[in-house]
Short mmCIF file of C-alpha atoms and ligand atoms in Angstrom, two decimals:
data_model
loop_
_atom_site.label_atom_id
_atom_site.label_comp_id
_atom_site.label_asym_id
_atom_site.label_seq_id
_atom_site.Cartn_x
_atom_site.Cartn_y
_atom_site.Cartn_z
CA MET A 1 81.55 122.32 97.04
CA SER A 2 81.36 118.56 96.64
CA GLN A 3 79.82 116.47 99.33
CA PHE A 4 78.58 112.96 100.16
CA ILE A 5 74.90 112.33 100.97
CA VAL A 6 74.69 109.19 103.00
CA LYS A 7 71.41 107.48 103.85
CA GLY A 8 72.02 105.33 106.86
CA GLY A 9 70.19 102.45 108.54
CA GLY A 10 70.65 99.80 105.85
CA ARG A 11 72.86 96.77 106.19
CA LEU A 12 75.74 96.23 103.75
CA ARG A 13 76.01 93.38 101.29
CA GLY A 14 78.42 93.15 98.41
CA GLU A 15 82.00 93.12 97.38
CA THR A 16 84.59 95.57 95.98
CA ALA A 17 88.21 95.60 94.94
CA ILE A 18 90.77 97.37 97.10
CA GLN A 19 92.77 100.15 95.44
CA GLY A 20 96.53 100.49 95.46
CA ALA A 21 98.11 101.86 98.63
CA LYS A 22 98.54 105.64 98.83
CA ASN A 23 101.32 105.30 101.40
CA SER A 24 103.21 102.93 99.16
CA VAL A 25 102.86 104.62 95.82
CA LEU A 26 104.02 108.02 97.10
CA PRO A 27 107.54 106.87 98.09
CA ILE A 28 107.68 104.62 95.03
CA LEU A 29 106.98 107.68 92.81
CA ALA A 30 109.86 109.45 94.54
CA ALA A 31 112.01 106.34 93.92
CA ALA A 32 111.31 106.58 90.19
CA LEU A 33 113.79 109.48 90.12
CA LEU A 34 116.60 107.06 90.94
CA THR A 35 116.60 105.56 87.43
CA ALA A 36 116.89 107.12 83.96
CA ASP A 37 114.73 104.31 82.59
CA GLN A 38 110.98 104.04 82.35
CA VAL A 39 109.01 102.82 85.33
CA GLU A 40 105.54 101.37 84.88
CA LEU A 41 103.41 101.37 88.02
CA ARG A 42 100.36 99.14 87.95
CA GLY A 43 97.54 99.35 90.45
CA CYS A 44 98.36 103.02 90.99
CA PRO A 45 95.33 104.71 92.67
CA ARG A 46 93.92 107.94 91.20
CA LEU A 47 94.29 110.24 94.20
CA ARG A 48 94.90 113.94 94.84
CA ASP A 49 98.23 113.14 96.51
CA VAL A 50 99.25 111.03 93.49
CA ASP A 51 98.33 113.91 91.19
CA ALA A 52 100.46 116.26 93.38
CA SER A 53 103.37 113.84 93.15
CA VAL A 54 103.05 113.73 89.33
CA ARG A 55 103.14 117.56 89.24
CA ILE A 56 106.36 117.44 91.29
CA LEU A 57 107.93 114.90 88.96
CA GLU A 58 106.95 116.95 85.90
CA GLY A 59 108.37 120.04 87.59
CA LEU A 60 111.67 118.20 87.85
CA GLY A 61 111.69 117.52 84.08
CA CYS A 62 110.26 114.02 84.26
CA THR A 63 107.35 112.70 82.18
CA ALA A 64 104.36 110.87 83.63
CA ARG A 65 101.32 109.54 81.81
CA TRP A 66 98.37 107.37 82.67
CA GLU A 67 97.79 104.26 80.63
CA GLY A 68 94.30 102.91 81.27
CA THR A 69 92.72 103.63 84.69
CA ASN A 70 95.48 102.61 87.09
CA THR A 71 98.75 102.31 85.26
CA LEU A 72 101.12 105.22 85.58
CA VAL A 73 104.26 105.37 83.37
CA VAL A 74 107.01 107.59 84.72
CA ASN A 75 110.32 108.42 82.99
CA ALA A 76 112.99 110.46 84.78
CA ARG A 77 115.50 110.25 81.93
CA ASP A 78 115.34 113.99 81.24
CA MET A 79 115.32 115.10 84.87
CA ASN A 80 116.64 118.71 84.73
CA ALA A 81 115.95 120.25 88.11
CA TRP A 82 116.58 119.51 91.76
CA SER A 83 114.28 121.99 93.54
CA ILE A 84 110.58 121.72 94.28
CA PRO A 85 108.74 125.03 94.29
CA ASP A 86 107.00 126.04 97.47
CA ARG A 87 103.49 125.88 95.96
CA LEU A 88 104.03 122.20 95.06
CA CYS A 89 105.55 121.45 98.48
CA ARG A 90 102.45 122.94 100.11
CA GLU A 91 100.09 120.87 97.97
CA MET A 92 101.27 117.66 99.61
CA ARG A 93 102.70 117.48 103.12
CA SER A 94 104.66 114.31 102.31
CA SER A 95 106.62 116.07 99.55
CA ALA A 96 109.62 115.66 101.91
CA ILE A 97 109.82 112.12 100.62
CA PHE A 98 111.41 113.42 97.45
CA LEU A 99 114.43 114.77 99.33
CA GLY A 100 116.43 111.50 99.46
CA SER A 101 115.93 110.53 95.80
CA ILE A 102 116.67 113.99 94.42
CA LEU A 103 119.84 114.11 96.49
CA ALA A 104 120.86 110.62 95.31
CA ARG A 105 120.26 111.52 91.69
CA CYS A 106 121.49 115.11 91.51
CA GLY A 107 123.83 115.59 94.46
CA GLN A 108 121.77 118.52 95.57
CA ALA A 109 118.14 119.25 96.48
CA GLU A 110 116.04 122.20 97.53
CA LEU A 111 112.52 122.27 98.84
CA SER A 112 110.54 124.34 101.30
CA TYR A 113 110.22 123.07 104.77
CA PRO A 114 107.09 120.90 104.77
CA GLY A 115 104.60 122.40 107.13
CA GLY A 116 102.42 120.65 109.64
CA CYS A 117 99.07 119.34 108.69
CA GLU A 118 95.67 118.83 110.24
CA LEU A 119 97.15 116.12 112.48
CA GLY A 120 99.63 118.54 114.12
CA PRO A 121 103.32 119.24 113.63
CA ARG A 122 105.02 116.89 111.22
CA PRO A 123 108.76 117.26 111.95
CA ILE A 124 111.37 115.84 109.67
CA ASP A 125 114.38 116.08 112.01
CA LEU A 126 115.05 112.36 111.70
CA HIS A 127 115.07 112.57 107.92
CA LEU A 128 117.62 115.42 108.05
CA SER A 129 119.88 113.88 110.70
CA GLY A 130 120.01 110.65 108.73
CA LEU A 131 120.85 112.44 105.47
CA ARG A 132 123.57 114.33 107.31
CA ASP A 133 124.89 110.93 108.56
CA LEU A 134 125.22 109.91 104.88
CA GLY A 135 127.29 113.01 104.18
CA ALA A 136 124.71 115.59 103.07
CA GLU A 137 125.20 119.26 104.05
CA ILE A 138 121.82 120.69 104.87
CA ASP A 139 121.00 124.34 105.57
CA ASP A 140 117.50 124.26 107.03
CA THR A 141 117.29 127.90 108.10
CA GLY A 142 114.78 130.25 106.59
CA GLY A 143 112.07 127.81 105.79
CA VAL A 144 113.87 126.31 102.77
CA LEU A 145 115.99 123.16 102.83
CA HIS A 146 119.22 123.60 100.84
CA CYS A 147 120.88 120.17 100.60
CA LYS A 148 124.19 119.31 98.96
CA ALA A 149 125.96 115.97 98.80
CA SER A 150 128.99 115.78 96.57
CA HIS A 151 129.28 112.20 97.76
CA LEU A 152 126.88 110.13 99.89
CA CYS A 153 128.67 107.43 101.88
CA GLY A 154 126.83 104.44 103.26
CA ARG A 155 126.98 103.77 107.04
CA GLU A 156 124.83 102.70 109.95
CA ILE A 157 122.06 105.14 110.85
CA VAL A 158 120.09 104.67 114.03
CA LEU A 159 116.58 106.24 114.09
CA SER A 160 115.49 107.48 117.54
CA LEU A 161 111.97 106.37 116.61
CA PRO A 162 110.68 104.14 113.79
CA SER A 163 109.58 106.94 111.45
CA VAL A 164 107.99 105.66 108.25
CA GLY A 165 108.96 108.72 106.18
CA ALA A 166 112.48 108.90 107.54
CA THR A 167 112.99 105.16 106.83
CA GLU A 168 111.79 105.57 103.26
CA ASN A 169 113.74 108.81 102.62
CA LEU A 170 116.98 107.21 103.86
CA MET A 171 116.38 104.03 101.82
CA LEU A 172 116.11 106.26 98.75
CA ALA A 173 119.17 108.39 99.58
CA ALA A 174 121.14 105.24 100.31
CA CYS A 175 120.59 104.19 96.69
CA GLY A 176 122.93 107.01 95.76
CA ALA A 177 125.50 106.23 98.45
CA SER A 178 128.70 104.26 98.08
CA GLY A 179 128.93 101.11 100.21
CA VAL A 180 126.24 99.62 102.45
CA THR A 181 123.74 101.69 104.44
CA THR A 182 122.08 100.10 107.50
CA ILE A 183 119.04 101.73 108.98
CA ALA A 184 118.51 100.58 112.58
CA ASN A 185 115.19 101.03 114.40
CA ALA A 186 113.56 101.33 110.95
CA ALA A 187 109.80 101.46 110.58
CA ARG A 188 108.25 98.03 109.83
CA GLU A 189 105.15 98.99 107.88
CA PRO A 190 104.17 96.89 104.87
CA GLU A 191 104.67 99.96 102.71
CA ILE A 192 108.38 99.81 103.57
CA VAL A 193 108.45 96.24 102.29
CA ASP A 194 106.73 97.39 99.09
CA LEU A 195 109.35 100.10 98.55
CA GLN A 196 112.10 97.50 99.14
CA ASN A 197 110.51 95.24 96.54
CA PHE A 198 110.28 98.09 94.07
CA LEU A 199 113.96 99.02 94.57
CA ILE A 200 115.00 95.37 94.19
CA ALA A 201 113.02 95.26 90.90
CA CYS A 202 115.12 98.24 89.77
CA GLY A 203 118.36 96.41 90.60
CA ALA A 204 119.13 97.63 94.11
CA ARG A 205 120.28 95.27 96.83
CA VAL A 206 117.84 95.85 99.74
CA ARG A 207 117.01 93.48 102.61
CA GLY A 208 115.37 93.55 105.98
CA ALA A 209 112.35 95.70 105.26
CA GLY A 210 109.51 94.72 107.63
CA SER A 211 112.06 94.23 110.35
CA SER A 212 113.76 96.92 112.43
CA THR A 213 116.96 96.76 110.38
CA VAL A 214 117.07 97.56 106.64
CA CYS A 215 120.27 97.25 104.59
CA ILE A 216 120.70 99.02 101.20
CA GLU A 217 123.47 98.82 98.67
CA CYS A 218 123.48 100.09 95.07
CA PRO A 219 126.66 98.97 93.28
CA GLY A 220 125.57 100.48 89.98
CA PRO A 221 122.89 102.57 88.32
CA LEU A 222 119.33 101.41 88.73
CA HIS A 223 117.24 100.27 85.75
CA GLY A 224 113.50 100.67 85.15
CA CYS A 225 110.81 98.08 85.96
CA THR A 226 107.17 97.26 85.88
CA TYR A 227 105.72 97.08 89.39
CA THR A 228 102.35 96.50 90.93
CA VAL A 229 101.61 98.54 94.06
CA MET A 230 100.39 96.68 97.14
CA PRO A 231 96.70 97.02 98.18
CA ASP A 232 95.80 99.78 100.59
CA ARG A 233 95.41 98.31 104.05
CA ILE A 234 93.76 101.41 105.48
CA VAL A 235 91.17 101.55 102.73
CA ALA A 236 90.50 97.84 103.46
CA ALA A 237 90.26 98.64 107.15
CA THR A 238 87.78 101.42 106.32
CA TYR A 239 85.39 99.06 104.53
CA LEU A 240 85.69 96.39 107.19
CA CYS A 241 84.73 99.03 109.75
CA ALA A 242 81.87 100.15 107.45
CA ALA A 243 80.44 96.64 107.57
CA ALA A 244 80.93 96.52 111.32
CA SER A 245 79.19 99.87 111.66
CA ALA A 246 76.19 99.15 109.46
CA GLY A 247 76.02 95.37 109.92
CA GLY A 248 75.91 93.00 106.99
CA GLU A 249 78.45 91.00 104.97
CA VAL A 250 81.13 92.24 102.60
CA PHE A 251 84.11 90.88 100.68
CA LEU A 252 87.12 92.97 99.84
CA ARG A 253 88.96 91.61 96.82
CA GLY A 254 92.75 91.98 97.02
CA ALA A 255 92.84 92.87 100.70
CA ARG A 256 95.56 91.05 102.64
CA GLU A 257 94.78 90.26 106.26
CA GLU A 258 98.44 89.96 107.18
CA HIS A 259 98.65 93.74 106.62
CA LEU A 260 95.85 94.66 108.99
CA SER A 261 95.76 91.88 111.58
CA THR A 262 95.57 94.32 114.53
CA VAL A 263 92.40 95.79 112.99
CA THR A 264 90.78 92.42 112.23
CA ALA A 265 91.65 91.23 115.75
CA VAL A 266 89.75 94.15 117.31
CA LEU A 267 86.76 93.62 114.96
CA ARG A 268 86.65 89.94 115.94
CA GLU A 269 86.74 90.93 119.60
CA ALA A 270 83.81 93.28 118.91
CA GLY A 271 81.81 90.42 117.47
CA CYS A 272 82.51 90.43 113.71
CA SER A 273 83.46 87.27 111.90
CA ILE A 274 86.40 87.82 109.55
CA LEU A 275 87.42 85.30 106.90
CA ALA A 276 90.55 85.70 104.79
CA ASP A 277 91.88 83.79 101.78
CA GLU A 278 94.22 84.46 98.87
CA ALA A 279 91.45 86.40 97.09
CA GLY A 280 90.77 88.87 99.88
CA VAL A 281 89.11 89.48 103.23
CA GLY A 282 85.44 88.98 104.14
CA CYS A 283 83.64 90.46 107.12
CA CYS A 284 80.20 89.49 108.51
CA CYS A 285 78.53 91.39 111.34
CA GLN A 286 75.02 90.31 112.32
CA ASN A 287 74.55 91.59 115.85
CA ARG A 288 75.20 94.67 117.92
CA LEU A 289 78.96 95.07 118.49
CA SER A 290 80.54 94.87 121.90
CA ALA A 291 83.02 97.37 123.24
CA VAL A 292 86.62 96.16 123.18
CA ARG A 293 89.74 96.36 125.28
CA PRO A 294 91.75 99.69 125.08
CA VAL A 295 92.97 100.52 121.54
CA ARG A 296 96.41 102.04 121.65
CA THR A 297 97.93 103.31 118.36
CA ALA A 298 101.54 102.45 117.75
CA PRO A 299 104.08 101.94 115.00
CA TYR A 300 103.56 98.75 112.95
CA PRO A 301 102.79 96.03 113.84
CA GLY A 302 100.85 97.92 116.47
CA PHE A 303 97.38 99.31 115.89
CA PRO A 304 97.61 101.77 112.96
CA THR A 305 96.94 105.37 113.82
CA ASP A 306 95.34 105.80 110.40
CA ALA A 307 92.55 103.35 111.45
CA GLN A 308 91.88 104.98 114.83
CA ALA A 309 89.05 107.32 113.64
CA ILE A 310 87.62 104.66 111.43
CA LEU A 311 87.36 102.03 114.20
CA MET A 312 86.02 104.63 116.59
CA ALA A 313 83.19 105.36 114.15
CA ALA A 314 82.37 101.66 113.93
CA LEU A 315 82.05 101.34 117.68
CA LEU A 316 79.75 104.31 118.34
CA LYS A 317 76.69 102.05 118.86
CA SER A 318 78.52 99.20 120.54
CA GLN A 319 77.48 97.73 123.89
CA GLY A 320 79.79 99.25 126.54
CA ALA A 321 82.68 101.70 126.43
CA THR A 322 85.99 101.56 124.57
CA VAL A 323 89.09 103.56 125.48
CA PHE A 324 91.30 104.86 122.68
CA GLU A 325 94.86 106.10 123.13
CA GLU A 326 96.33 108.09 120.21
CA ASN A 327 100.12 107.91 120.59
CA MET A 328 101.29 108.92 117.12
CA PHE A 329 99.90 112.40 116.41
CA GLU A 330 99.00 115.25 118.66
CA ASN A 331 95.80 116.27 116.94
CA ARG A 332 94.06 113.19 115.72
CA TYR A 333 90.69 113.53 117.45
CA ARG A 334 89.35 116.34 115.25
CA HIS A 335 86.65 114.01 113.96
CA VAL A 336 85.15 113.68 117.48
CA ASP A 337 83.17 116.90 117.45
CA GLU A 338 81.64 115.97 114.12
CA LEU A 339 80.72 112.47 115.29
CA THR A 340 79.12 114.07 118.38
CA ARG A 341 76.78 116.00 116.04
CA MET A 342 75.44 112.60 115.00
CA GLY A 343 74.68 111.64 118.64
CA ALA A 344 77.96 109.93 119.54
CA ASN A 345 79.06 109.86 123.17
CA ILE A 346 82.78 110.47 123.18
CA ARG A 347 84.93 112.11 125.84
CA VAL A 348 88.45 113.26 124.99
CA SER A 349 91.17 113.96 127.54
CA GLY A 350 94.61 114.51 126.11
CA ARG A 351 95.69 111.41 124.17
CA ALA A 352 92.70 109.37 125.47
CA ALA A 353 89.20 109.19 124.12
CA VAL A 354 86.42 107.15 125.71
CA VAL A 355 83.62 106.01 123.34
CA SER A 356 80.42 105.03 125.21
CA GLY A 357 78.05 103.12 122.95
CA VAL A 358 74.70 104.74 122.29
CA GLU A 359 71.41 103.13 121.18
CA CYS A 360 71.13 105.14 118.02
CA LEU A 361 72.84 107.77 115.86
CA HIS A 362 71.05 110.33 113.72
CA GLY A 363 72.02 111.82 110.41
CA ALA A 364 73.43 115.37 110.53
CA PRO A 365 75.38 117.90 108.41
CA VAL A 366 79.08 117.25 109.17
CA ARG A 367 82.36 118.30 107.61
CA CYS A 368 85.64 116.49 107.07
CA THR A 369 88.48 117.70 109.25
CA ASP A 370 91.19 115.47 107.72
CA LEU A 371 91.56 112.42 105.47
CA ARG A 372 90.82 109.54 107.88
CA GLY A 373 88.50 111.61 110.06
CA GLY A 374 86.44 112.26 106.93
CA ALA A 375 86.25 108.55 106.15
CA ALA A 376 85.20 107.96 109.74
CA LEU A 377 82.22 110.32 109.31
CA CYS A 378 81.03 108.18 106.38
CA VAL A 379 81.47 104.96 108.39
CA ALA A 380 79.34 106.45 111.21
CA ALA A 381 76.72 107.83 108.78
CA LEU A 382 76.05 104.30 107.54
CA ALA A 383 74.79 103.38 111.03
CA ALA A 384 72.81 106.64 111.58
CA GLU A 385 69.06 106.95 111.11
CA GLY A 386 68.30 109.32 108.30
CA GLU A 387 70.50 111.37 106.06
CA THR A 388 74.03 112.71 106.66
CA SER A 389 75.69 115.31 104.42
CA VAL A 390 79.51 115.08 104.57
CA ARG A 391 81.14 118.26 103.29
CA GLU A 392 84.76 119.19 102.44
CA ILE A 393 85.35 115.71 100.96
CA SER A 394 88.46 116.93 99.20
CA HIS A 395 90.23 115.61 102.28
CA ILE A 396 88.90 112.12 101.45
CA ASP A 397 89.96 112.41 97.82
CA ARG A 398 93.55 112.52 99.02
CA GLY A 399 93.43 108.86 99.98
CA TYR A 400 90.34 107.18 98.56
CA GLU A 401 90.01 106.69 94.81
CA ASP A 402 86.21 106.27 94.92
CA LEU A 403 84.84 106.01 98.46
CA ALA A 404 81.28 106.58 97.36
CA GLY A 405 81.48 104.00 94.50
CA ASP A 406 83.14 101.43 96.74
CA LEU A 407 80.54 101.85 99.47
CA GLN A 408 77.74 101.68 96.87
CA ALA A 409 79.25 98.38 95.67
CA LEU A 410 78.95 97.15 99.22
CA GLY A 411 75.24 98.08 99.24
CA ALA A 412 75.40 101.49 100.94
CA SER A 413 73.42 104.55 99.87
CA VAL A 414 76.20 107.13 99.31
CA LEU A 415 75.76 109.83 96.67
CA ARG A 416 78.49 112.27 95.60
CA THR A 417 77.17 115.69 94.63
CA GLY A 418 78.40 119.10 93.85
CA ASP A 419 81.39 118.28 91.65
C1 EPZ B 1 103.31 108.04 107.42
O1 EPZ B 1 103.46 109.35 107.84
C2 EPZ B 1 101.95 107.98 106.74
N1 EPZ B 1 101.98 108.86 105.55
C3 EPZ B 1 100.83 108.40 107.70
O2 EPZ B 1 99.59 108.25 107.00
C4 EPZ B 1 100.88 107.52 108.92
O3 EPZ B 1 99.87 107.96 109.84
C5 EPZ B 1 102.26 107.52 109.58
O4 EPZ B 1 103.25 107.18 108.59
C6 EPZ B 1 102.39 106.57 110.75
O5 EPZ B 1 102.05 105.29 110.34
C7 EPZ B 1 102.56 108.45 104.45
O6 EPZ B 1 103.13 107.37 104.37
C8 EPZ B 1 102.48 109.38 103.28
P1 EPZ B 1 106.13 108.99 110.77
P2 EPZ B 1 104.93 109.89 108.35
O7 EPZ B 1 107.36 109.67 110.25
O8 EPZ B 1 105.98 109.24 107.57
C9 EPZ B 1 107.27 111.75 114.45
C10 EPZ B 1 97.49 108.85 106.23
O9 EPZ B 1 96.39 109.18 106.74
N2 EPZ B 1 108.47 112.14 113.61
O10 EPZ B 1 106.18 107.52 111.01
O11 EPZ B 1 104.91 111.33 108.41
C11 EPZ B 1 106.01 112.35 113.88
O12 EPZ B 1 105.76 113.58 114.38
C12 EPZ B 1 98.79 109.42 106.75
O13 EPZ B 1 97.57 108.12 105.18
C13 EPZ B 1 109.45 112.92 114.15
O14 EPZ B 1 109.37 113.35 115.35
O15 EPZ B 1 104.91 109.29 109.84
C14 EPZ B 1 104.96 111.35 114.34
O16 EPZ B 1 104.59 111.68 115.67
C15 EPZ B 1 98.59 110.29 107.97
N3 EPZ B 1 110.54 113.29 113.41
C16 EPZ B 1 105.72 110.03 114.40
O17 EPZ B 1 107.12 110.34 114.33
C17 EPZ B 1 110.64 112.88 112.09
O18 EPZ B 1 111.66 113.25 111.46
C18 EPZ B 1 105.38 109.06 113.26
O19 EPZ B 1 105.72 109.79 112.08
C19 EPZ B 1 109.61 112.10 111.56
C20 EPZ B 1 108.54 111.73 112.34
#
């Protein structure tokens, strides 16, 4: 069983490049089904979730091959299936993102109902209602989604909440619809903009991504393209919080502050100095951090739920108390018990968690409960006296290409063992 061994107590100093964004490349891989031409994705991170997506594409009759470390070449010319087997659906919770593009390409789609995950139930009712609005007939009884759409017809769809996945799925389905599709109350995350830019590179007419209204029209078949995936804003936030946690000075090449301004604003409030230019984002933390005003997670451009655990870990030794409010997922405080093992003082009550800064943390054996909770354990371990063993790091491998290597480049003592 692989694990990280983290020796805490040292300050960070160094720089590293930020990988491509997991939450951008996954919908873009689904979008590759929309064209029978070759798609070359540059800056594609080597992640467990990307591997799972590749297996899904290959199961549908597509080809996918790595060229060099981070270029993935996908060709859906010979796509010959429209159903995703249950075992592949279970490998990656976000396999639902393939529904819209399979439907657009094949006129039918079948996949097992994606289950919940460590964060709690992950419903897709908004995805399904939007696809039905476009003309799809969906039988979602019995745990398998049977979808048919002899003809998808563009129209206005109003989302009851700005779901990232639903926005992406409907953008992809709309590429197979006649006329114009308008998605109102769309999610505004940067990954939506990246998907728009990919679809435009393939010849689609898409506009409005990043705002609450996205319009999509595909007058003809899409062609292939070469596309570079945006940098991962949550990975960048992780390393900024690592510097805040351990102290020191780091530079993250390729990070874009405009994608994580709510995170950098909180880190500045806590006492870090953050500098950003066209090359990346730097963070310098010399003194003990201060507690900050309440941190409430919200859809973009609000504070990202994916950075909640990571920021919490950075504030464990801050002066004062910080209130967190997790509004996006029901079960996103699973890392708290593990942080408590390291001496953290955190009280959870429903959606709220109060972090009272302590003078010191101590290394301990801890285990990852989920992707971002696992990263938070590593951020906290950097500030703990002594050694921390972080087990079940397969969770971390879903979203971080090389967390240990990146943190080592920033001057941390993190060793991966047991592979
Ligand atoms: C995406 O998940 C990200 N995953 C998540 O990142 C991220 O936390 C989330 O957006 C919010 O930013 C990927 O992009 C692969 P949502 P997604 O649909 O699309 C409810 C990570 O760590 N909802 O915006 O599933 C849902 O229950 C992961 O990288 C419905 O009720 O998020 C949740 O409470 C974790 N019905 C809220 O909306 C629906 O049909 C936000 O979900 C869809 C969603």
